[in-house]
């Protein structure tokens, strides 16, 4: 297993991750997790464009992380829409998501049931939970061609008008 921990506070001024870190370290020790990668942000979750969160996403897309442990699910995203989309994407990639204070583990049959219920509730509220399987926003072959020309993932994303994670997905799946 390649676990990661994501912690976040909303502001670098006066807020510290110490309490989250202490609880997470104790949980990791109790569950005998070793070799954990830590990702820490000190900014609001109003956007997913946070430095450590983007590095975590890149590690997930590259297959270097297959479990994410958080203090609470709201550390990932503030809005229901973004949170559900992140969780749906990670679950589709087989990433285990664990929120220790909420005692949520999105793995195995029970975890998949909980995730399905979350996604169902979100759909009823009109939250977008991803594109249907097999559809693409841009041509994956074009992304691979641009990569062969030496462009970075960010440059490819800008050229195709998609997000970086989409480019990682196209390059990884080799469609």
PDB file of N, CA and C in Angstrom, residues 80-93 118-120 122-123 126-137 163 165-166 169-170 175:
ATOM      1  N   UNK A  80     -19.974  20.761  -1.777  1.00  0.00           N
ATOM      2  CA  UNK A  80     -20.438  19.395  -1.983  1.00  0.00           C
ATOM      3  C   UNK A  80     -20.056  18.913  -3.377  1.00  0.00           C
ATOM      4  N   UNK A  81     -20.244  19.783  -4.362  1.00  0.00           N
ATOM      5  CA  UNK A  81     -19.959  19.424  -5.758  1.00  0.00           C
ATOM      6  C   UNK A  81     -18.497  19.007  -5.938  1.00  0.00           C
ATOM      7  N   UNK A  82     -17.572  19.841  -5.484  1.00  0.00           N
ATOM      8  CA  UNK A  82     -16.149  19.518  -5.656  1.00  0.00           C
ATOM      9  C   UNK A  82     -15.752  18.300  -4.834  1.00  0.00           C
ATOM     10  N   UNK A  83     -16.265  18.211  -3.610  1.00  0.00           N
ATOM     11  CA  UNK A  83     -15.940  17.079  -2.751  1.00  0.00           C
ATOM     12  C   UNK A  83     -16.391  15.760  -3.348  1.00  0.00           C
ATOM     13  N   UNK A  84     -17.610  15.739  -3.854  1.00  0.00           N
ATOM     14  CA  UNK A  84     -18.142  14.517  -4.461  1.00  0.00           C
ATOM     15  C   UNK A  84     -17.366  14.164  -5.714  1.00  0.00           C
ATOM     16  N   UNK A  85     -17.029  15.166  -6.513  1.00  0.00           N
ATOM     17  CA  UNK A  85     -16.269  14.892  -7.734  1.00  0.00           C
ATOM     18  C   UNK A  85     -14.885  14.325  -7.423  1.00  0.00           C
ATOM     19  N   UNK A  86     -14.227  14.868  -6.408  1.00  0.00           N
ATOM     20  CA  UNK A  86     -12.913  14.353  -6.009  1.00  0.00           C
ATOM     21  C   UNK A  86     -13.046  12.911  -5.535  1.00  0.00           C
ATOM     22  N   UNK A  87     -13.996  12.667  -4.626  1.00  0.00           N
ATOM     23  CA  UNK A  87     -14.184  11.310  -4.099  1.00  0.00           C
ATOM     24  C   UNK A  87     -14.565  10.327  -5.195  1.00  0.00           C
ATOM     25  N   UNK A  88     -15.443  10.752  -6.109  1.00  0.00           N
ATOM     26  CA  UNK A  88     -15.851   9.858  -7.204  1.00  0.00           C
ATOM     27  C   UNK A  88     -14.650   9.505  -8.076  1.00  0.00           C
ATOM     28  N   UNK A  89     -13.838  10.496  -8.382  1.00  0.00           N
ATOM     29  CA  UNK A  89     -12.654  10.257  -9.207  1.00  0.00           C
ATOM     30  C   UNK A  89     -11.694   9.306  -8.506  1.00  0.00           C
ATOM     31  N   UNK A  90     -11.438   9.549  -7.240  1.00  0.00           N
ATOM     32  CA  UNK A  90     -10.514   8.698  -6.501  1.00  0.00           C
ATOM     33  C   UNK A  90     -11.049   7.277  -6.361  1.00  0.00           C
ATOM     34  N   UNK A  91     -12.343   7.148  -6.091  1.00  0.00           N
ATOM     35  CA  UNK A  91     -12.932   5.802  -5.956  1.00  0.00           C
ATOM     36  C   UNK A  91     -12.841   5.037  -7.276  1.00  0.00           C
ATOM     37  N   UNK A  92     -13.059   5.721  -8.400  1.00  0.00           N
ATOM     38  CA  UNK A  92     -12.943   5.077  -9.711  1.00  0.00           C
ATOM     39  C   UNK A  92     -11.514   4.600  -9.959  1.00  0.00           C
ATOM     40  N   UNK A  93     -10.547   5.278  -9.370  1.00  0.00           N
ATOM     41  CA  UNK A  93      -9.140   4.901  -9.531  1.00  0.00           C
ATOM     42  C   UNK A  93      -8.705   3.852  -8.501  1.00  0.00           C
ATOM     43  N   UNK A 118     -23.449   8.470  -0.966  1.00  0.00           N
ATOM     44  CA  UNK A 118     -23.038   9.870  -1.066  1.00  0.00           C
ATOM     45  C   UNK A 118     -23.250  10.402  -2.477  1.00  0.00           C
ATOM     46  N   UNK A 119     -22.840   9.614  -3.477  1.00  0.00           N
ATOM     47  CA  UNK A 119     -22.958  10.054  -4.861  1.00  0.00           C
ATOM     48  C   UNK A 119     -24.414  10.138  -5.288  1.00  0.00           C
ATOM     49  N   UNK A 120     -25.246   9.217  -4.809  1.00  0.00           N
ATOM     50  CA  UNK A 120     -26.673   9.220  -5.137  1.00  0.00           C
ATOM     51  C   UNK A 120     -27.341  10.469  -4.575  1.00  0.00           C
ATOM     52  N   UNK A 122     -25.888  13.255  -3.832  1.00  0.00           N
ATOM     53  CA  UNK A 122     -25.355  14.400  -4.575  1.00  0.00           C
ATOM     54  C   UNK A 122     -26.044  14.536  -5.923  1.00  0.00           C
ATOM     55  N   UNK A 123     -26.269  13.422  -6.619  1.00  0.00           N
ATOM     56  CA  UNK A 123     -26.945  13.489  -7.913  1.00  0.00           C
ATOM     57  C   UNK A 123     -28.347  14.065  -7.768  1.00  0.00           C
ATOM     58  N   UNK A 126     -28.418  17.564  -7.749  1.00  0.00           N
ATOM     59  CA  UNK A 126     -27.980  18.174  -8.989  1.00  0.00           C
ATOM     60  C   UNK A 126     -26.489  18.390  -9.080  1.00  0.00           C
ATOM     61  N   UNK A 127     -25.717  17.654  -8.314  1.00  0.00           N
ATOM     62  CA  UNK A 127     -24.259  17.798  -8.333  1.00  0.00           C
ATOM     63  C   UNK A 127     -23.687  16.920  -9.437  1.00  0.00           C
ATOM     64  N   UNK A 128     -22.801  17.485 -10.219  1.00  0.00           N
ATOM     65  CA  UNK A 128     -22.139  16.751 -11.296  1.00  0.00           C
ATOM     66  C   UNK A 128     -21.116  15.794 -10.711  1.00  0.00           C
ATOM     67  N   UNK A 129     -21.180  14.527 -11.063  1.00  0.00           N
ATOM     68  CA  UNK A 129     -20.244  13.550 -10.513  1.00  0.00           C
ATOM     69  C   UNK A 129     -19.385  12.900 -11.594  1.00  0.00           C
ATOM     70  N   UNK A 130     -19.107  13.630 -12.628  1.00  0.00           N
ATOM     71  CA  UNK A 130     -18.176  13.118 -13.632  1.00  0.00           C
ATOM     72  C   UNK A 130     -18.838  12.746 -14.947  1.00  0.00           C
ATOM     73  N   UNK A 131     -17.993  12.655 -15.958  1.00  0.00           N
ATOM     74  CA  UNK A 131     -18.417  12.291 -17.293  1.00  0.00           C
ATOM     75  C   UNK A 131     -18.702  10.795 -17.358  1.00  0.00           C
ATOM     76  N   UNK A 132     -19.587  10.376 -18.214  1.00  0.00           N
ATOM     77  CA  UNK A 132     -19.876   8.948 -18.371  1.00  0.00           C
ATOM     78  C   UNK A 132     -18.632   8.229 -18.887  1.00  0.00           C
ATOM     79  N   UNK A 133     -18.420   6.984 -18.424  1.00  0.00           N
ATOM     80  CA  UNK A 133     -17.251   6.218 -18.876  1.00  0.00           C
ATOM     81  C   UNK A 133     -17.215   6.098 -20.402  1.00  0.00           C
ATOM     82  N   UNK A 134     -16.026   6.232 -20.946  1.00  0.00           N
ATOM     83  CA  UNK A 134     -15.859   6.086 -22.387  1.00  0.00           C
ATOM     84  C   UNK A 134     -15.935   7.384 -23.166  1.00  0.00           C
ATOM     85  N   UNK A 135     -16.336   8.474 -22.511  1.00  0.00           N
ATOM     86  CA  UNK A 135     -16.398   9.757 -23.211  1.00  0.00           C
ATOM     87  C   UNK A 135     -15.196  10.592 -22.809  1.00  0.00           C
ATOM     88  N   UNK A 136     -14.765  11.458 -23.713  1.00  0.00           N
ATOM     89  CA  UNK A 136     -13.623  12.322 -23.428  1.00  0.00           C
ATOM     90  C   UNK A 136     -13.955  13.742 -23.828  1.00  0.00           C
ATOM     91  N   UNK A 137     -13.274  14.690 -23.193  1.00  0.00           N
ATOM     92  CA  UNK A 137     -13.483  16.096 -23.504  1.00  0.00           C
ATOM     93  C   UNK A 137     -12.598  16.524 -24.676  1.00  0.00           C
ATOM     94  N   UNK A 163      -8.318  19.956 -17.779  1.00  0.00           N
ATOM     95  CA  UNK A 163      -7.551  20.039 -16.541  1.00  0.00           C
ATOM     96  C   UNK A 163      -6.340  19.120 -16.618  1.00  0.00           C
ATOM     97  N   UNK A 165      -5.398  16.918 -14.512  1.00  0.00           N
ATOM     98  CA  UNK A 165      -5.716  15.538 -14.150  1.00  0.00           C
ATOM     99  C   UNK A 165      -6.276  14.768 -15.336  1.00  0.00           C
ATOM    100  N   UNK A 166      -6.965  15.459 -16.236  1.00  0.00           N
ATOM    101  CA  UNK A 166      -7.480  14.808 -17.442  1.00  0.00           C
ATOM    102  C   UNK A 166      -6.321  14.379 -18.332  1.00  0.00           C
ATOM    103  N   UNK A 169      -4.731  11.361 -16.940  1.00  0.00           N
ATOM    104  CA  UNK A 169      -5.611  10.220 -17.228  1.00  0.00           C
ATOM    105  C   UNK A 169      -5.415   9.750 -18.671  1.00  0.00           C
ATOM    106  N   UNK A 170      -5.388  10.681 -19.614  1.00  0.00           N
ATOM    107  CA  UNK A 170      -5.186  10.310 -21.030  1.00  0.00           C
ATOM    108  C   UNK A 170      -3.838   9.638 -21.225  1.00  0.00           C
ATOM    109  N   UNK A 175      -5.400   5.734 -24.288  1.00  0.00           N
ATOM    110  CA  UNK A 175      -6.548   5.510 -25.177  1.00  0.00           C
ATOM    111  C   UNK A 175      -6.215   5.830 -26.605  1.00  0.00           C
TER     112      UNK A 175
END
